[in-house]
Coordinates of C-alpha atoms and ligand atoms in Angstrom, one line a residue:
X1 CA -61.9 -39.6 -128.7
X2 CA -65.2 -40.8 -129.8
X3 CA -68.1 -39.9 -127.8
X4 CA -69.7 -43.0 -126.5
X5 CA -66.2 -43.9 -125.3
X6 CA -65.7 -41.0 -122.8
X7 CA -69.1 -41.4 -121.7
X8 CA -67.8 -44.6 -119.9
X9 CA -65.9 -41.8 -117.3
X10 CA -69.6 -40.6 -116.6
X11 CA -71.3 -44.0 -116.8
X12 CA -68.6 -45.2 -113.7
X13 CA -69.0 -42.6 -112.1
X14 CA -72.8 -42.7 -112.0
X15 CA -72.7 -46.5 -110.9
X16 CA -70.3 -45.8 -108.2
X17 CA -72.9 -43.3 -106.5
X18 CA -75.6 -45.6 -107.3
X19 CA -73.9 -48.4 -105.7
X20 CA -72.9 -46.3 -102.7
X21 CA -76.2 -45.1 -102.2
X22 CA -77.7 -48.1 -102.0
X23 CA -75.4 -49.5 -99.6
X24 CA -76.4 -46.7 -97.5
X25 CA -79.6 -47.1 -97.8
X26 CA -79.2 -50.7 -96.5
X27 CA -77.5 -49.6 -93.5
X28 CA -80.4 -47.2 -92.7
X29 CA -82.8 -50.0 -93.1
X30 CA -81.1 -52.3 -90.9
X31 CA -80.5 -50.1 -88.4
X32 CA -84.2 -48.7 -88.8
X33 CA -83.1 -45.3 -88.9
X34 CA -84.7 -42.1 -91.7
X35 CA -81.9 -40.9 -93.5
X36 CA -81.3 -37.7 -91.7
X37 CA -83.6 -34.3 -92.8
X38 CA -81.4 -31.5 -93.7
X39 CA -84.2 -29.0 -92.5
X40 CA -84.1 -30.8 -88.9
X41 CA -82.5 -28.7 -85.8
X42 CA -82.9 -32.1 -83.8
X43 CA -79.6 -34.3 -83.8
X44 CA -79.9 -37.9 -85.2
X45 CA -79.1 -41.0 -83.2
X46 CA -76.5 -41.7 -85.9
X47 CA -74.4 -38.2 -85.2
X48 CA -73.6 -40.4 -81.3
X49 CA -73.3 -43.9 -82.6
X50 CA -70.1 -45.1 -83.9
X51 CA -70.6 -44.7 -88.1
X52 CA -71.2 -48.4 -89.7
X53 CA -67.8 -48.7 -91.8
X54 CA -70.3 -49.4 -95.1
X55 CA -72.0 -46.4 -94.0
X56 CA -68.8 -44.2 -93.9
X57 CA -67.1 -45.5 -97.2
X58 CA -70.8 -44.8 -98.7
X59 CA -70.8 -41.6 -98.5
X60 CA -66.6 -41.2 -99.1
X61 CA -67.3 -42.5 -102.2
X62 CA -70.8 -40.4 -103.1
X63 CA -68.9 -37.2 -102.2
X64 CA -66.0 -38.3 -104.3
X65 CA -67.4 -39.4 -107.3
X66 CA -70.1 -36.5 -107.4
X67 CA -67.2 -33.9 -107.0
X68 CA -65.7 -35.7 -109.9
X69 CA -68.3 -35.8 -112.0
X70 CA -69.5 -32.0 -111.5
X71 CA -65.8 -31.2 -112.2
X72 CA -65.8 -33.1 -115.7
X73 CA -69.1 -31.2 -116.9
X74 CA -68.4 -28.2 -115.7
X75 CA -66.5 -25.3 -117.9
X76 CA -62.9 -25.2 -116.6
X77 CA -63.3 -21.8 -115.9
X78 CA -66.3 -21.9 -114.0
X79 CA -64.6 -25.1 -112.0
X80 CA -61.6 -22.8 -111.2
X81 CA -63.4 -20.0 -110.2
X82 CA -65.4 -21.9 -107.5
X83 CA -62.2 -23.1 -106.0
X84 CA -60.7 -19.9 -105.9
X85 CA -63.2 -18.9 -103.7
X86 CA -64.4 -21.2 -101.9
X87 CA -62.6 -19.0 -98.8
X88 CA -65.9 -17.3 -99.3
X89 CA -68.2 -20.0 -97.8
X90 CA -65.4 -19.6 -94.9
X91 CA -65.9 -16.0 -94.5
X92 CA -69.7 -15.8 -94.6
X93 CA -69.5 -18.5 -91.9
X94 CA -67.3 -16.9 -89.7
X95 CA -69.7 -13.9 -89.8
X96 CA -72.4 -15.9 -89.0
X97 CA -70.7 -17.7 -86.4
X98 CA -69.4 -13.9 -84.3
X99 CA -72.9 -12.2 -85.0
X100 CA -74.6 -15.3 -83.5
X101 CA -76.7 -15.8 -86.2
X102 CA -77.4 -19.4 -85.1
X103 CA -78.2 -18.3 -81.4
X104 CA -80.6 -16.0 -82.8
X105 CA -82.6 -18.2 -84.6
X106 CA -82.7 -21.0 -81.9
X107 CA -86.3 -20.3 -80.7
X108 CA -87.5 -19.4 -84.3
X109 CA -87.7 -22.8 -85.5
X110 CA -90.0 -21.4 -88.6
X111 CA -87.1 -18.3 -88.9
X112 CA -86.8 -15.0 -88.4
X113 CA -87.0 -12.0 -91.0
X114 CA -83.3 -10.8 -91.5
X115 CA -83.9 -7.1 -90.2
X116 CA -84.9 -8.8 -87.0
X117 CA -81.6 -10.9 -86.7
X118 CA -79.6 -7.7 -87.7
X119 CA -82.0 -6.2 -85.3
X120 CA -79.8 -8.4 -83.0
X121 CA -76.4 -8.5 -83.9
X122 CA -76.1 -4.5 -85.6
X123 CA -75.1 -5.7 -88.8
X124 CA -76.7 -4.3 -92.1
X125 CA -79.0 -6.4 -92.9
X126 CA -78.9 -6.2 -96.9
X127 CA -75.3 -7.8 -96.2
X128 CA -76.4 -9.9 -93.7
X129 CA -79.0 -11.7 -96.2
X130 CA -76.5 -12.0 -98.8
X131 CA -74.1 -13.5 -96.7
X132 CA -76.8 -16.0 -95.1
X133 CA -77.8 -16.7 -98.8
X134 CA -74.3 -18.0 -99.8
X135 CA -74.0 -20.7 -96.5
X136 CA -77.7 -21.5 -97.5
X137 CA -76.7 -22.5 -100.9
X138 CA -74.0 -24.8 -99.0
X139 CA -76.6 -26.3 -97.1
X140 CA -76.1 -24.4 -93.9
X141 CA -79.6 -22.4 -92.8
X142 CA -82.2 -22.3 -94.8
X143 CA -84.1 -19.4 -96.2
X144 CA -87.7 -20.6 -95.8
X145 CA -89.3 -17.1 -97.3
X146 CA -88.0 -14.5 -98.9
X147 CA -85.2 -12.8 -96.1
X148 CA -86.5 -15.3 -93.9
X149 CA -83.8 -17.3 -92.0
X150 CA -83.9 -20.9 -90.4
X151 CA -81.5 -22.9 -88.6
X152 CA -80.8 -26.2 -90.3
X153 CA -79.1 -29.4 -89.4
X154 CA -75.6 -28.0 -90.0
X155 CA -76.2 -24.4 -88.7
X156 CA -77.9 -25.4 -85.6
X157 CA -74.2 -26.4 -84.5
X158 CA -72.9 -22.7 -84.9
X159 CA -74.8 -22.0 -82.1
X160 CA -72.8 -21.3 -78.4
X161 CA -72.2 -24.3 -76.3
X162 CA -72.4 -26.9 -78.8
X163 CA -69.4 -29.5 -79.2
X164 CA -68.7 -27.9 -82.5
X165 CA -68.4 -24.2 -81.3
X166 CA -64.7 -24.6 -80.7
X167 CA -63.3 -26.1 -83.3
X168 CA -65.4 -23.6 -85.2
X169 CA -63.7 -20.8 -83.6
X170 CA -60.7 -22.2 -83.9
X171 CA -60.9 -23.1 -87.5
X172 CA -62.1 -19.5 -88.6
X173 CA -60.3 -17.3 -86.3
X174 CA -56.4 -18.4 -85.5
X175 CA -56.2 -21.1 -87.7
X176 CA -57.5 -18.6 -90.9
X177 CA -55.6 -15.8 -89.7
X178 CA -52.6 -17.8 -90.2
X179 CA -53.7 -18.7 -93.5
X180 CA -54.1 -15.2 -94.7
X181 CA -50.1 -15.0 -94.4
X182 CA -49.2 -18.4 -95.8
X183 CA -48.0 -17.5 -98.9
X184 CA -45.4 -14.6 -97.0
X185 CA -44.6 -17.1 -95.3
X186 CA -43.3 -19.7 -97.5
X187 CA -41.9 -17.0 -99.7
X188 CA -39.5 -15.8 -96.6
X189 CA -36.0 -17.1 -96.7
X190 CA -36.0 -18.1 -93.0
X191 CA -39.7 -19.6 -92.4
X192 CA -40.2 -20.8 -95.6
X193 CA -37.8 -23.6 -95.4
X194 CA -38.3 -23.9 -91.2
X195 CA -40.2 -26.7 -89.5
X196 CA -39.9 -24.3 -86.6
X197 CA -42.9 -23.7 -84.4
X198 CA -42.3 -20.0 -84.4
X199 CA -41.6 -19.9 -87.8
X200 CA -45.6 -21.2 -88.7
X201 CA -47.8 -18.5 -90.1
X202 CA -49.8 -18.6 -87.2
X203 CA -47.0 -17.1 -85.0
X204 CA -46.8 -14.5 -88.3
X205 CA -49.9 -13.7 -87.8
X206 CA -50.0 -13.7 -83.7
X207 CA -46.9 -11.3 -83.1
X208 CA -44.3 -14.7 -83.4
X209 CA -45.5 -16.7 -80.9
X210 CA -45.7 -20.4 -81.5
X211 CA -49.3 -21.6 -80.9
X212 CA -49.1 -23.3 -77.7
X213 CA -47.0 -20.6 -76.3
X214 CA -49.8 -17.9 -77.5
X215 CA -52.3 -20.0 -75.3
X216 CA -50.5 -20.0 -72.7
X217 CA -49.4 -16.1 -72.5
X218 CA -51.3 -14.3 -74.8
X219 CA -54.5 -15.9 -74.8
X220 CA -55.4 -18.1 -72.3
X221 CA -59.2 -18.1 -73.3
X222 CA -58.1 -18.8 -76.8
X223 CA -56.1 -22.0 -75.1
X224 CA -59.2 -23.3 -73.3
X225 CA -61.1 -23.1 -76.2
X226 CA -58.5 -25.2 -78.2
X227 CA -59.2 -28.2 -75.5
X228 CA -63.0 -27.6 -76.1
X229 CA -62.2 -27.8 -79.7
X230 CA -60.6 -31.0 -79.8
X231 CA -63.4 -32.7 -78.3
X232 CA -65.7 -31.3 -80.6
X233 CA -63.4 -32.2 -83.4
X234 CA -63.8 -36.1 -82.2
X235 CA -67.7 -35.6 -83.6
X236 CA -65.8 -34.5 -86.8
X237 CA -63.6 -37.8 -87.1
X238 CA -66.3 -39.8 -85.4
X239 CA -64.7 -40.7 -82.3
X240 CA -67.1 -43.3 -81.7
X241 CA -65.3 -44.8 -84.4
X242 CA -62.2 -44.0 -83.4
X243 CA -62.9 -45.8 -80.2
X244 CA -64.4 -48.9 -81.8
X245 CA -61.7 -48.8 -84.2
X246 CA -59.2 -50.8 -81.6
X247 CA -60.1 -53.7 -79.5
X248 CA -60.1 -51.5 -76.2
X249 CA -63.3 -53.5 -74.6
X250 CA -60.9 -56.7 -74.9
X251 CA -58.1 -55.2 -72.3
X252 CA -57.9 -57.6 -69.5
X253 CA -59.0 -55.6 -66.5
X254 CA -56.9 -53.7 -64.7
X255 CA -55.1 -52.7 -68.0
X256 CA -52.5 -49.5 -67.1
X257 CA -53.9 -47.0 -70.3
X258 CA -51.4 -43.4 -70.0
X259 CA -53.2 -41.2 -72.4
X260 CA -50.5 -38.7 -73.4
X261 CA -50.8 -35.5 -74.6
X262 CA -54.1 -36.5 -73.6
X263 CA -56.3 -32.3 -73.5
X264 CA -58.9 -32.7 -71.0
X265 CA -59.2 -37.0 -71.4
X266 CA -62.4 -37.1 -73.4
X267 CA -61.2 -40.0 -75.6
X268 CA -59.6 -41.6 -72.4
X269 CA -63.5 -40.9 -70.8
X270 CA -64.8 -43.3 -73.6
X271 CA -62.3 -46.2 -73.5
X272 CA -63.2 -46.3 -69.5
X273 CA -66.9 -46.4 -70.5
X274 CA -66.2 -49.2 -73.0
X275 CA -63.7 -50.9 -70.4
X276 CA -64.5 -49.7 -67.0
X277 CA -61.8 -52.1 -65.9
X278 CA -58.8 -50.0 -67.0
X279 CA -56.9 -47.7 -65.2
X280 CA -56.3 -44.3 -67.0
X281 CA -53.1 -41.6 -66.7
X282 CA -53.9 -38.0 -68.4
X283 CA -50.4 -36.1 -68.8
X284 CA -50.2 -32.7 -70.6
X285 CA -49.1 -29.6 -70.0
X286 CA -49.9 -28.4 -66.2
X287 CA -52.6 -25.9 -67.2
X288 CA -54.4 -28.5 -69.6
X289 CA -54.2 -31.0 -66.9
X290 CA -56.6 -28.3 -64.6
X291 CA -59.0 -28.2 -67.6
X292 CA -58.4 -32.1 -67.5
X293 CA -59.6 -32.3 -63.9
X294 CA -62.3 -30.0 -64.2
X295 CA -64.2 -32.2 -67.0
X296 CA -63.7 -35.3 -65.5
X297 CA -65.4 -33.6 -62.4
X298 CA -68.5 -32.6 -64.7
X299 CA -68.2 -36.2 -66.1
X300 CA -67.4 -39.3 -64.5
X301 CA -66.4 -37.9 -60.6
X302 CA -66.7 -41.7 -59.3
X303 CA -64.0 -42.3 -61.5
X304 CA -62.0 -39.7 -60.0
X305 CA -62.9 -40.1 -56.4
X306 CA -62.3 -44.5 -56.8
X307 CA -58.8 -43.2 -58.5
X308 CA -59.8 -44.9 -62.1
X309 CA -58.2 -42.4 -63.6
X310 CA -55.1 -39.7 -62.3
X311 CA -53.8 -35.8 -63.7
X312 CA -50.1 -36.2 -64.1
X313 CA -48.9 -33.1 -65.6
X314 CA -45.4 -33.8 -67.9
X315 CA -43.9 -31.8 -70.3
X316 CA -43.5 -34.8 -73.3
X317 CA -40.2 -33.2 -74.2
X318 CA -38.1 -32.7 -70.8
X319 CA -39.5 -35.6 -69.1
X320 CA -40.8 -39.7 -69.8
X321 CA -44.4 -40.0 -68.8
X322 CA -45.3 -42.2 -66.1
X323 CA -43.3 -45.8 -66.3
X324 CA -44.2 -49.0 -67.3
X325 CA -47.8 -48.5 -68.2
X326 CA -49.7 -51.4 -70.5
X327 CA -50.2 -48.8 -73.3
X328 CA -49.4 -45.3 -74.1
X329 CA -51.8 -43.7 -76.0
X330 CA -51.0 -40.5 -77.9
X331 CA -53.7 -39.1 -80.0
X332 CA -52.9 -36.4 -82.4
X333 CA -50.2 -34.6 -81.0
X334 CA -47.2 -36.3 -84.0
X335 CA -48.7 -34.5 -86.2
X336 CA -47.9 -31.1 -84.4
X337 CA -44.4 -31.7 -84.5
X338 CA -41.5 -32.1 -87.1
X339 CA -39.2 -35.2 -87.0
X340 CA -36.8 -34.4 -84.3
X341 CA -39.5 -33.6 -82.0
X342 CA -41.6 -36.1 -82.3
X343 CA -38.3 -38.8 -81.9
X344 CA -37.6 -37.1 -78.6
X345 CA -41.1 -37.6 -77.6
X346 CA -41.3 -41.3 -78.8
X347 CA -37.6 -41.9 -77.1
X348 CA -39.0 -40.6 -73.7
X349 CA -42.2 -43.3 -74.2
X350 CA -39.7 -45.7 -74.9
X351 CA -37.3 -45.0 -71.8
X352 CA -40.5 -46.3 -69.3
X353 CA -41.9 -48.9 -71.6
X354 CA -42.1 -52.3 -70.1
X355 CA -41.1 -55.5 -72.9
X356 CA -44.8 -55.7 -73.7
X357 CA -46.1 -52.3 -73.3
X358 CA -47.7 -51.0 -76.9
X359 CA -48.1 -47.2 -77.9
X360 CA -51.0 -46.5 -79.7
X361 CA -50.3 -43.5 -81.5
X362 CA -53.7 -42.3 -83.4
X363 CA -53.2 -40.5 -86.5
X364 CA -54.3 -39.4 -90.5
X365 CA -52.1 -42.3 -92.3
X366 CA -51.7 -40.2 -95.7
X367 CA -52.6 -42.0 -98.8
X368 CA -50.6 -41.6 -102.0
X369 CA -53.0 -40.2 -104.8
X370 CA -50.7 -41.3 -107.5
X371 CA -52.7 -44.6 -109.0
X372 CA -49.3 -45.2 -110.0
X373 CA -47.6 -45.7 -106.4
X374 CA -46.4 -48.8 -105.6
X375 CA -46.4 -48.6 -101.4
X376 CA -48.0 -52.3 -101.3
X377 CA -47.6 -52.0 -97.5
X378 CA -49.7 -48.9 -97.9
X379 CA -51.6 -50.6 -100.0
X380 CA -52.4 -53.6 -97.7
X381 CA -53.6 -51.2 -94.4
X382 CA -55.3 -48.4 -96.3
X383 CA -58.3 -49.2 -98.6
X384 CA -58.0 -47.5 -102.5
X385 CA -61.1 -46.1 -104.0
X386 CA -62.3 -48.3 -106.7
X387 CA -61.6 -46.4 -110.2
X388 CA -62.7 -43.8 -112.1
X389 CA -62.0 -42.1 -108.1
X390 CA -58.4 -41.0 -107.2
X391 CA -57.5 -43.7 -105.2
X392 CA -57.5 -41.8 -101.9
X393 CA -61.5 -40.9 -102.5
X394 CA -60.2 -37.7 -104.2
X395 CA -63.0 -34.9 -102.2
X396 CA -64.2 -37.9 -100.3
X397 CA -61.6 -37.8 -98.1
X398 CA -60.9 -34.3 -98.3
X399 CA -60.6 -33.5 -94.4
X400 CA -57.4 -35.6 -94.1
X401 CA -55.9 -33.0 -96.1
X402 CA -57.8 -30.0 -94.8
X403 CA -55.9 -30.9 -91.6
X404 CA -52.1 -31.7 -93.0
X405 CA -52.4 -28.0 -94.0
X406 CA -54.4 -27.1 -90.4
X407 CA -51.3 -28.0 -89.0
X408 CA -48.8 -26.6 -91.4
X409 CA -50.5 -23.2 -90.5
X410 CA -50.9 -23.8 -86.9
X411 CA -47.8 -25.7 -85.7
X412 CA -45.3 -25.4 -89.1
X413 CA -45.5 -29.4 -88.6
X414 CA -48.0 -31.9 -90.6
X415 CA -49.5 -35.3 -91.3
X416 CA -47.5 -38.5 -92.7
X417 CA -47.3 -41.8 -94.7
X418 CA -47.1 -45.0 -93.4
X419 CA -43.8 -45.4 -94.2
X420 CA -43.1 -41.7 -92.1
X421 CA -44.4 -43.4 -89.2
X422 CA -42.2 -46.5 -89.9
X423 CA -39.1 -44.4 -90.0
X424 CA -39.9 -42.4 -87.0
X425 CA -40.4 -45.5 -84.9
X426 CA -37.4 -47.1 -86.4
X427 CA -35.2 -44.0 -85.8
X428 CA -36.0 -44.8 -81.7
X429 CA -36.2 -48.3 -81.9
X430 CA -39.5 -49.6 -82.2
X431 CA -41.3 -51.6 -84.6
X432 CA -44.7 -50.9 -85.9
X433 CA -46.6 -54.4 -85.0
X434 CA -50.6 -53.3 -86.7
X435 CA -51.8 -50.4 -88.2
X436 CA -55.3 -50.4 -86.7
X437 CA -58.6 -49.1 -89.3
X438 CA -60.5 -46.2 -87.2
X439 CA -63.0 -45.1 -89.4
X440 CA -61.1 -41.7 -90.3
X441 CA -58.0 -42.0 -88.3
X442 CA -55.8 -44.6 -88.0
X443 CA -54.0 -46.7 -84.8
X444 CA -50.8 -47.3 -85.2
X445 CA -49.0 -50.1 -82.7
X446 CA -45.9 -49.6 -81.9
X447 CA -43.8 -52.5 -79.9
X448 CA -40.5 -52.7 -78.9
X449 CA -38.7 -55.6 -81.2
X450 CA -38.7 -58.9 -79.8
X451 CA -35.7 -59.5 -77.6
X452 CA -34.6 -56.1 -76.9
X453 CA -34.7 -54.5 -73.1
Ligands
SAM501 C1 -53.8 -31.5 -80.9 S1 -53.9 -31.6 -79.2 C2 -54.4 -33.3 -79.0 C3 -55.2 -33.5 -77.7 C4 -55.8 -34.9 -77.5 N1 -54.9 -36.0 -77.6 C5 -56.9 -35.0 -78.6 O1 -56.7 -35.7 -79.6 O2 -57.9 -34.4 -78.4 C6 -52.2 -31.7 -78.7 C7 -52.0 -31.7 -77.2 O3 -50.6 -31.7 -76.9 C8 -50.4 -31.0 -75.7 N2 -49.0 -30.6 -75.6 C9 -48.3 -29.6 -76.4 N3 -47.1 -29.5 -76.0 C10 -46.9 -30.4 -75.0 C11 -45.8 -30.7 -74.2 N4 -44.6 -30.2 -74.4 N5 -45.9 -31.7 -73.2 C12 -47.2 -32.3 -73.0 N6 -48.3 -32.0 -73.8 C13 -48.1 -31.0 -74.7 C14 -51.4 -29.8 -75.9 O4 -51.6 -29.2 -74.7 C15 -52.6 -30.5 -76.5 O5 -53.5 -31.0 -75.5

């Protein structure tokens, strides 16, 4: 090929960022916010404010395109490498994360020396550097002299009691345990083929129990964590955004909302801020319901005291949730289970639904990254990266498939197409009416089809 000819790949590429970045610097400007400092411990006011949607495809597309375009000038070799251990970024973190490193350096906003942190937490400090030094390079602490340690913008939410420190945990102790044995487990003649809870490789890992199970007998302070973790992992997808994303504030008052499969309510704890006219039902499993109660306590008691909102405890799979309720809302728990589940679960919805209740069923919708696909329903509800980019943003939307494989480890179950969704609904009789844009996830309504009782 001649050379000015694949320098068009680069030159694309190039004006894509530069595009992007000035549409985020737009948004900035008319919002009259700074950019946010990477050195900064203090949060921005855009980390609690629904991200503007030019704002979030910005940067979708700057992380995309720069991924791409470090990939084409890099050796192969060196490329490969890098992915093959980038486990090592995971690693370093988790130490950081158990040794506290982050709690250590909270009242040392110019840093601390690295014998005083090992000092600390007994590890060798030598090591300890080294490892700091590789999360550094990713942005997370800084090293503001030699050995010298800060907290940063990202590392500052390592430390204890932040909303991050669960999913954290969660991400680098069960859920990378599991990984560890992936491969033995897809190789094994019974669990590699299995949709199975108990066949995932976290229950490899965690002496064969299935991961809700494990919570509940083994590990109870494990399970409490996982329902912090979720509502730290809402700062992760923007839940702000995940709330804007659906015309909630538009409910007519009075509006029946049974949030199912609902952890302790936090999402449920927005809609009634935006709407304090609706009426909310939390139903999960009887012990998650008591951490349920317990937040809404900390968090909005008049609501519990006026009776805005009740704790019904149900088991989704024995038992329909409460009857005839406006909408059902069920965030994130499809994607734990394999087809027959989630059918049963969506039947029971659909045994109490009144002729114009809706489920709202809040999901990843999982893009094709084939330019060549021709889903042009898929094409109509999910935006395509403009080209030289995969169309699905290729690293920019990395997370949605960070978390199909989260939940392959953790629950043997995963994330799905638009036309999935269609087929599950179909398979119970109901009709997908919108698919709703929520920044990262998506709303899918569900209806029952016209006429039917
Ligand atoms: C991934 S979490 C999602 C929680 C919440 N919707 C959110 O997005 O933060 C899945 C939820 O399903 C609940 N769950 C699992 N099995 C259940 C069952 N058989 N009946 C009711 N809830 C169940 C879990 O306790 C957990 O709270």
């Amino acid at each position: 090929m001649n050379p000015a000819t694949s320098f068009a790949q680069l030159d694309s590429l190039v004006a894509l960022i530069t595009s992007a970045v000035n549409d985020a610097k737009e948004e900035y400007s008319r919002l009259n916010l700074a950019v946010p400092d990477l050195a900064s411990v203090d949060a921005h006011p855009m980390d609690s404010m629904p991200v503007p949607r030019k704002l979030k495809k910005a940067a979708e597309i700057v992380n995309g395109a720069c991924a791409q375009l470090s990939t084409l000038l890099l050796s192969p070799y060196h490329a490969l490498y890098l992915r093959c251990n980038d486990y090592i970024t995971s690693i370093s973190m988790r130490v950081a994360y158990e040794a506290k490193v982050a709690d250590h350096l909270k009242e040392h906003p110019q840093g601390l020396h690295v014998s005083e942190i090992a000092a600390r937490n007994g590890l060798e400090q030598g090591k300890l550097a080294r490892l700091l030094r590789v999360l550094a390079t990713k942005q997370c602490f800084r090293e503001v002299k030699d050995d010298v340690f800060a907290n940063n913008r990202l590392s500052v939410l390592l430390c204890s009691g932040t909303p991050s420190a669960g999913i954290v945990g969660l991400s680098l102790t069960e859920q990378f345990q599991g990984g560890n044995v992936l491969y033995q487990t897809l190789t094994d003649k019974v669990t590699g083929p299995s949709y199975a809870p108990n066949h995932s490789s976290f229950s490899r890992a965690h002496g064969g129990h299935p991961l809700w199970q494990y919570y509940r007998e083994v590990n109870p302070a494990y399970g409490k964590r996982f329902s912090a973790a979720m509502k730290g992992f809402g700062h992760t997808l923007s839940t702000e955004t995940m709330v804007h994303g659906f015309p909630w504030n538009n409910l007519p008052p009075e509006t029946s909302v049974c949030d199912l499969g609902s952890g302790i309510g936090y999402i449920s704890l927005d809609i009634m801020r935006l709407n304090p006219g609706v009426r909310i039902v939390l139903q999960d499993l009887e012990e998650t319901i008591e951490h349920a109660k317990a937040f809404w306590q900390d968090n909005a008691h008049e609501a519990v005291s006026e009776g805005r909102v009740r704790f019904v405890p149900v088991d989704f799979f024995k038992e329909p949730p409460v009857a005839g309720c406006d909408i059902y809302y069920i965030k994130q728990c499809i994607h734990n289970w394999k087809d027959e589940e989630s059918k049963v679960l969506l039947a029971n919805i659909r045994k109490v639904m009144k002729p114009t209740s809706r489920i709202i069923l809040q999901e990843y919708v999982m893009p094709h990254l084939s330019p060549s696909s021709e889903d042009s329903e898929e094409a109509h509800f999910i935006a395509q990266a403009p080209a030289p980019l995969l169309p699905s943003f290729g690293e920019g939307r990395l997370l949605q498939h960070y978390l199909d494989i989260a939940v392959m480890i953790l629950t043997n179950s995963r994330e799905r197409t638009l036309s999935e969704f269609k087929q599950l609904g179909n398979a119970v009789g109901l009709e997908i009416a919108e698919v709703w844009d929520c920044g990262e996830l998506s709303a899918l309504e569900y209806r029952l089809p016209q006429g039917s009782t």
